Amino acid sequence: MEGLFPAMLCIMAAGVVLVAMGRIAITRPGLLLIVFFFLFAFAWRLVSVLYIDVFGPIFSEQLEREIGPGLAVLPLAASQGLVIAALLFSFRPRRMRALSSESVVRLSGLLKAGRWDLSGLAFYVIGLFVLALWLELLARGPIPLFIGLERFDYSRLYGGPLHRRLLEWGPMLVFQLGVLLALPALHGRPLDRRFGMLHGAVMLYLFAVGHRFSSFYLYLSFFMIPLGAVLMGRQSTEQPSFLKMLRSLWLPGLGFLALVGTALVYSYTVVRGAEVAELQSKLVQRILVQQGEMWWVTYTRVFVHFDWNSSLAVFKLFVAPFDPNRNSTMQFLMEMGLPLERAQFILQQGSAYTGGWPEVLFELGGPVEGFCLVAISAILFSEFMFLLTRCIVEERYATCFFLTPILFAVSIFMVSGMVNSFIQFTFAMKLAASVFVYVLEDRWRRSLIVTVSSNLGERVA
């Protein structure tokens, strides 16, 4: 009976958050597409921590010790609940009605039709890049899919400049592909499937160079954000027709699932050569342990032993991280949770464990102030996602383009807790540029609205 009550408490806390996510999926499909990247990661981590709490002690291969049981799922569920509450507030019905087709002023309604085809130009430019990417793969050496080469080894030994650019900018590229795919649907026209084909070519390239679930999940999530924004923009007008168009994507979706499944099976059975019994153990570790093990370590240190050091966290995160060019949050968490030599050896190999948010916030603020930091991050994140959605619906093309790097930084923070990118000079320049472009584009739009309104007034007179 002693262990039954904590287990039931953990199950109830996780169940409340998972039900809230499920309700968003059922009643707010547009919001689901916009925040799928985050909700999926949240749900996965929550289930993993729940597994450790309820079925522990469990041996963690990466930490090389047993973890669990405990009540680690409670503060994690509370943190995720704050994010969900902030999202529901930012995307509240009144704001959504302001984005509907009857209320919003779109750029295409202000400009005269002309011969300049932005979508056509974008298709040829991105198409040439994707074609050159495949040609580079064929010209530079072996194809990892055919020889069982790990993706990290391919990037280190054979990857060319275009391959490196894709790894750096790929999520932002597919976000733009999603924008170009979805925007015709704002006006009741079919989705521009040319950009869906380009996205498929990028996904097949990732498969060929040895990428697995994480890359496919990242690239698909960013691709779906504009679809969700357009769905919200048409929520009160012809919504069934747009949902019908989304349902027409079931075949590409089925192909995507087959691609991910094949990549996972190939990676574990061919590239890594795992036996059946070993494969089962590795999958349990990958799915049910590794997603939550770093949070469990932080929970034990901060919430159980009240052992945190804000000054040390600030120093290791912002002043002297092990590798300032990578995510300093996970480096710090690994150095705190593992023997120092082992943590630094793993980091030197280019690897890192899973997690980071909300661990980094509780490492900085402790068990009380940490929740304040979680609430602040939730509000900023939800308001940013609403701003991005509004820019897509209003067809603010320039602002969407300049907000894309900010979206990437915010996304990586909300999933892996990366905070050192926010103090970089380049991030400050990107933020300043996006604000400048937003103000400039907003003034231009207002001048167009005044011009069109005055012309309509003259015609009426």
PDB file of C-alpha atoms in Angstrom, residues 139-295:
ATOM      1  CA  ALA A 139      29.452  12.367 -56.277  1.00  0.00           C
ATOM      2  CA  ARG A 140      31.248  12.515 -52.923  1.00  0.00           C
ATOM      3  CA  GLY A 141      31.373   8.913 -51.769  1.00  0.00           C
ATOM      4  CA  PRO A 142      29.407   5.943 -50.490  1.00  0.00           C
ATOM      5  CA  ILE A 143      25.712   6.221 -49.684  1.00  0.00           C
ATOM      6  CA  PRO A 144      25.229   5.352 -45.976  1.00  0.00           C
ATOM      7  CA  LEU A 145      21.979   3.490 -46.644  1.00  0.00           C
ATOM      8  CA  PHE A 146      23.773   0.897 -48.740  1.00  0.00           C
ATOM      9  CA  ILE A 147      26.835   0.313 -46.559  1.00  0.00           C
ATOM     10  CA  GLY A 148      25.372   0.688 -43.047  1.00  0.00           C
ATOM     11  CA  LEU A 149      27.280   3.895 -42.235  1.00  0.00           C
ATOM     12  CA  GLU A 150      26.190   6.011 -39.264  1.00  0.00           C
ATOM     13  CA  ARG A 151      24.942   9.507 -40.160  1.00  0.00           C
ATOM     14  CA  PHE A 152      27.519  11.147 -37.863  1.00  0.00           C
ATOM     15  CA  ASP A 153      30.363   9.318 -39.608  1.00  0.00           C
ATOM     16  CA  TYR A 154      29.031  10.281 -43.030  1.00  0.00           C
ATOM     17  CA  SER A 155      28.818  13.948 -42.064  1.00  0.00           C
ATOM     18  CA  ARG A 156      32.347  13.864 -40.649  1.00  0.00           C
ATOM     19  CA  LEU A 157      34.004  11.892 -43.462  1.00  0.00           C
ATOM     20  CA  TYR A 158      32.047  12.600 -46.638  1.00  0.00           C
ATOM     21  CA  GLY A 159      29.470  15.338 -46.097  1.00  0.00           C
ATOM     22  CA  GLY A 160      29.816  18.248 -48.508  1.00  0.00           C
ATOM     23  CA  PRO A 161      28.962  21.937 -48.065  1.00  0.00           C
ATOM     24  CA  LEU A 162      25.355  21.493 -49.190  1.00  0.00           C
ATOM     25  CA  HIS A 163      24.912  18.599 -46.782  1.00  0.00           C
ATOM     26  CA  ARG A 164      26.190  20.733 -43.911  1.00  0.00           C
ATOM     27  CA  ARG A 165      23.913  23.604 -44.916  1.00  0.00           C
ATOM     28  CA  LEU A 166      20.934  21.258 -44.826  1.00  0.00           C
ATOM     29  CA  LEU A 167      21.802  20.040 -41.341  1.00  0.00           C
ATOM     30  CA  GLU A 168      22.126  23.644 -40.162  1.00  0.00           C
ATOM     31  CA  TRP A 169      19.110  25.158 -41.901  1.00  0.00           C
ATOM     32  CA  GLY A 170      16.938  22.151 -42.791  1.00  0.00           C
ATOM     33  CA  PRO A 171      14.094  22.724 -40.290  1.00  0.00           C
ATOM     34  CA  MET A 172      13.847  26.365 -41.372  1.00  0.00           C
ATOM     35  CA  LEU A 173      13.852  25.321 -45.035  1.00  0.00           C
ATOM     36  CA  VAL A 174      10.985  22.862 -44.606  1.00  0.00           C
ATOM     37  CA  PHE A 175       9.037  25.483 -42.641  1.00  0.00           C
ATOM     38  CA  GLN A 176       9.191  27.729 -45.707  1.00  0.00           C
ATOM     39  CA  LEU A 177       8.114  24.762 -47.846  1.00  0.00           C
ATOM     40  CA  GLY A 178       5.118  24.360 -45.545  1.00  0.00           C
ATOM     41  CA  VAL A 179       4.224  28.039 -45.926  1.00  0.00           C
ATOM     42  CA  LEU A 180       4.356  27.819 -49.718  1.00  0.00           C
ATOM     43  CA  LEU A 181       2.371  24.564 -49.689  1.00  0.00           C
ATOM     44  CA  ALA A 182      -0.433  25.880 -47.465  1.00  0.00           C
ATOM     45  CA  LEU A 183      -0.971  29.509 -48.480  1.00  0.00           C
ATOM     46  CA  PRO A 184      -3.200  28.773 -51.546  1.00  0.00           C
ATOM     47  CA  ALA A 185      -5.663  27.104 -49.174  1.00  0.00           C
ATOM     48  CA  LEU A 186      -6.260  30.470 -47.497  1.00  0.00           C
ATOM     49  CA  HIS A 187      -8.174  31.404 -50.639  1.00  0.00           C
ATOM     50  CA  GLY A 188      -9.999  28.106 -51.101  1.00  0.00           C
ATOM     51  CA  ARG A 189      -7.547  26.751 -53.674  1.00  0.00           C
ATOM     52  CA  PRO A 190      -5.823  23.342 -53.531  1.00  0.00           C
ATOM     53  CA  LEU A 191      -2.556  22.937 -51.670  1.00  0.00           C
ATOM     54  CA  ASP A 192       0.510  23.605 -53.825  1.00  0.00           C
ATOM     55  CA  ARG A 193       1.755  20.025 -53.955  1.00  0.00           C
ATOM     56  CA  ARG A 194       4.977  20.976 -55.700  1.00  0.00           C
ATOM     57  CA  PHE A 195       6.374  21.948 -52.324  1.00  0.00           C
ATOM     58  CA  GLY A 196       5.098  18.735 -50.795  1.00  0.00           C
ATOM     59  CA  MET A 197       7.156  16.888 -53.398  1.00  0.00           C
ATOM     60  CA  LEU A 198      10.242  18.923 -52.498  1.00  0.00           C
ATOM     61  CA  HIS A 199       9.694  18.093 -48.831  1.00  0.00           C
ATOM     62  CA  GLY A 200       9.441  14.410 -49.733  1.00  0.00           C
ATOM     63  CA  ALA A 201      12.732  14.640 -51.656  1.00  0.00           C
ATOM     64  CA  VAL A 202      14.424  16.158 -48.581  1.00  0.00           C
ATOM     65  CA  MET A 203      13.044  13.378 -46.357  1.00  0.00           C
ATOM     66  CA  LEU A 204      14.274  10.701 -48.754  1.00  0.00           C
ATOM     67  CA  TYR A 205      17.710  12.349 -48.719  1.00  0.00           C
ATOM     68  CA  LEU A 206      17.791  12.152 -44.917  1.00  0.00           C
ATOM     69  CA  PHE A 207      16.855   8.483 -45.162  1.00  0.00           C
ATOM     70  CA  ALA A 208      19.642   7.852 -47.670  1.00  0.00           C
ATOM     71  CA  VAL A 209      22.302   9.475 -45.450  1.00  0.00           C
ATOM     72  CA  GLY A 210      21.335   7.405 -42.400  1.00  0.00           C
ATOM     73  CA  HIS A 211      19.001   9.641 -40.400  1.00  0.00           C
ATOM     74  CA  ARG A 212      16.337   8.086 -38.209  1.00  0.00           C
ATOM     75  CA  PHE A 213      13.284   9.109 -36.229  1.00  0.00           C
ATOM     76  CA  SER A 214      14.505  12.349 -34.631  1.00  0.00           C
ATOM     77  CA  SER A 215      15.312  14.069 -37.923  1.00  0.00           C
ATOM     78  CA  PHE A 216      12.099  12.919 -39.603  1.00  0.00           C
ATOM     79  CA  TYR A 217      10.072  14.087 -36.604  1.00  0.00           C
ATOM     80  CA  LEU A 218      11.785  17.488 -36.584  1.00  0.00           C
ATOM     81  CA  TYR A 219      11.439  18.101 -40.323  1.00  0.00           C
ATOM     82  CA  LEU A 220       7.813  16.955 -40.419  1.00  0.00           C
ATOM     83  CA  SER A 221       6.843  19.071 -37.398  1.00  0.00           C
ATOM     84  CA  PHE A 222       8.222  22.301 -38.862  1.00  0.00           C
ATOM     85  CA  PHE A 223       6.577  21.489 -42.200  1.00  0.00           C
ATOM     86  CA  MET A 224       3.155  21.145 -40.530  1.00  0.00           C
ATOM     87  CA  ILE A 225       3.174  24.463 -38.627  1.00  0.00           C
ATOM     88  CA  PRO A 226       1.913  26.556 -41.596  1.00  0.00           C
ATOM     89  CA  LEU A 227      -0.800  23.976 -42.301  1.00  0.00           C
ATOM     90  CA  GLY A 228      -2.091  24.453 -38.777  1.00  0.00           C
ATOM     91  CA  ALA A 229      -1.977  28.237 -39.124  1.00  0.00           C
ATOM     92  CA  VAL A 230      -3.961  28.123 -42.376  1.00  0.00           C
ATOM     93  CA  LEU A 231      -6.476  25.749 -40.815  1.00  0.00           C
ATOM     94  CA  MET A 232      -7.031  28.280 -38.044  1.00  0.00           C
ATOM     95  CA  GLY A 233      -7.345  31.084 -40.577  1.00  0.00           C
ATOM     96  CA  ARG A 234     -10.154  29.207 -42.341  1.00  0.00           C
ATOM     97  CA  GLN A 235     -11.826  27.907 -39.208  1.00  0.00           C
ATOM     98  CA  SER A 236     -15.123  29.639 -39.866  1.00  0.00           C
ATOM     99  CA  THR A 237     -15.190  29.496 -43.663  1.00  0.00           C
ATOM    100  CA  GLU A 238     -15.158  26.320 -45.715  1.00  0.00           C
ATOM    101  CA  GLN A 239     -13.413  24.410 -42.954  1.00  0.00           C
ATOM    102  CA  PRO A 240     -14.777  21.044 -44.164  1.00  0.00           C
ATOM    103  CA  SER A 241     -13.206  21.583 -47.597  1.00  0.00           C
ATOM    104  CA  PHE A 242      -9.816  22.337 -46.045  1.00  0.00           C
ATOM    105  CA  LEU A 243     -10.083  19.313 -43.766  1.00  0.00           C
ATOM    106  CA  LYS A 244     -10.884  17.304 -46.882  1.00  0.00           C
ATOM    107  CA  MET A 245      -7.644  18.549 -48.429  1.00  0.00           C
ATOM    108  CA  LEU A 246      -5.752  17.528 -45.305  1.00  0.00           C
ATOM    109  CA  ARG A 247      -7.317  14.076 -45.463  1.00  0.00           C
ATOM    110  CA  SER A 248      -6.071  13.803 -49.031  1.00  0.00           C
ATOM    111  CA  LEU A 249      -2.550  13.702 -47.568  1.00  0.00           C
ATOM    112  CA  TRP A 250      -3.125  10.282 -46.016  1.00  0.00           C
ATOM    113  CA  LEU A 251      -1.023   8.543 -48.673  1.00  0.00           C
ATOM    114  CA  PRO A 252       2.078  10.729 -48.104  1.00  0.00           C
ATOM    115  CA  GLY A 253       1.516  10.276 -44.372  1.00  0.00           C
ATOM    116  CA  LEU A 254       1.456   6.515 -44.755  1.00  0.00           C
ATOM    117  CA  GLY A 255       4.631   6.693 -46.796  1.00  0.00           C
ATOM    118  CA  PHE A 256       6.251   8.801 -44.090  1.00  0.00           C
ATOM    119  CA  LEU A 257       5.399   6.231 -41.401  1.00  0.00           C
ATOM    120  CA  ALA A 258       6.814   3.457 -43.576  1.00  0.00           C
ATOM    121  CA  LEU A 259       9.990   5.491 -44.120  1.00  0.00           C
ATOM    122  CA  VAL A 260      10.475   6.091 -40.384  1.00  0.00           C
ATOM    123  CA  GLY A 261       9.800   2.452 -39.525  1.00  0.00           C
ATOM    124  CA  THR A 262      12.251   1.230 -42.145  1.00  0.00           C
ATOM    125  CA  ALA A 263      14.908   3.676 -40.965  1.00  0.00           C
ATOM    126  CA  LEU A 264      14.569   2.538 -37.348  1.00  0.00           C
ATOM    127  CA  VAL A 265      14.651  -1.181 -38.158  1.00  0.00           C
ATOM    128  CA  TYR A 266      17.584  -0.717 -40.532  1.00  0.00           C
ATOM    129  CA  SER A 267      19.529   1.337 -37.993  1.00  0.00           C
ATOM    130  CA  TYR A 268      19.185  -1.135 -35.134  1.00  0.00           C
ATOM    131  CA  THR A 269      19.447  -4.387 -37.104  1.00  0.00           C
ATOM    132  CA  VAL A 270      21.955  -3.512 -39.864  1.00  0.00           C
ATOM    133  CA  VAL A 271      23.939  -0.415 -38.865  1.00  0.00           C
ATOM    134  CA  ARG A 272      24.246  -1.434 -35.216  1.00  0.00           C
ATOM    135  CA  GLY A 273      23.828  -5.174 -35.718  1.00  0.00           C
ATOM    136  CA  ALA A 274      21.621  -5.794 -32.680  1.00  0.00           C
ATOM    137  CA  GLU A 275      20.263  -9.253 -31.881  1.00  0.00           C
ATOM    138  CA  VAL A 276      16.546  -9.680 -31.223  1.00  0.00           C
ATOM    139  CA  ALA A 277      16.896  -9.765 -27.414  1.00  0.00           C
ATOM    140  CA  GLU A 278      19.346  -6.883 -27.454  1.00  0.00           C
ATOM    141  CA  LEU A 279      17.087  -4.967 -29.823  1.00  0.00           C
ATOM    142  CA  GLN A 280      14.178  -5.251 -27.399  1.00  0.00           C
ATOM    143  CA  SER A 281      16.325  -3.993 -24.535  1.00  0.00           C
ATOM    144  CA  LYS A 282      17.625  -1.074 -26.598  1.00  0.00           C
ATOM    145  CA  LEU A 283      14.124  -0.061 -27.657  1.00  0.00           C
ATOM    146  CA  VAL A 284      12.944  -0.078 -24.034  1.00  0.00           C
ATOM    147  CA  GLN A 285      15.886   2.111 -23.095  1.00  0.00           C
ATOM    148  CA  ARG A 286      15.387   4.431 -26.064  1.00  0.00           C
ATOM    149  CA  ILE A 287      11.623   4.818 -25.718  1.00  0.00           C
ATOM    150  CA  LEU A 288      10.883   4.485 -22.003  1.00  0.00           C
ATOM    151  CA  VAL A 289      14.088   5.380 -20.153  1.00  0.00           C
ATOM    152  CA  GLN A 290      16.324   7.781 -22.055  1.00  0.00           C
ATOM    153  CA  GLN A 291      13.591  10.389 -22.586  1.00  0.00           C
ATOM    154  CA  GLY A 292      13.108  10.886 -18.850  1.00  0.00           C
ATOM    155  CA  GLU A 293      16.347   9.895 -17.149  1.00  0.00           C
ATOM    156  CA  MET A 294      17.932  13.363 -17.093  1.00  0.00           C
ATOM    157  CA  TRP A 295      14.775  14.915 -15.659  1.00  0.00           C
TER     158      TRP A 295
END
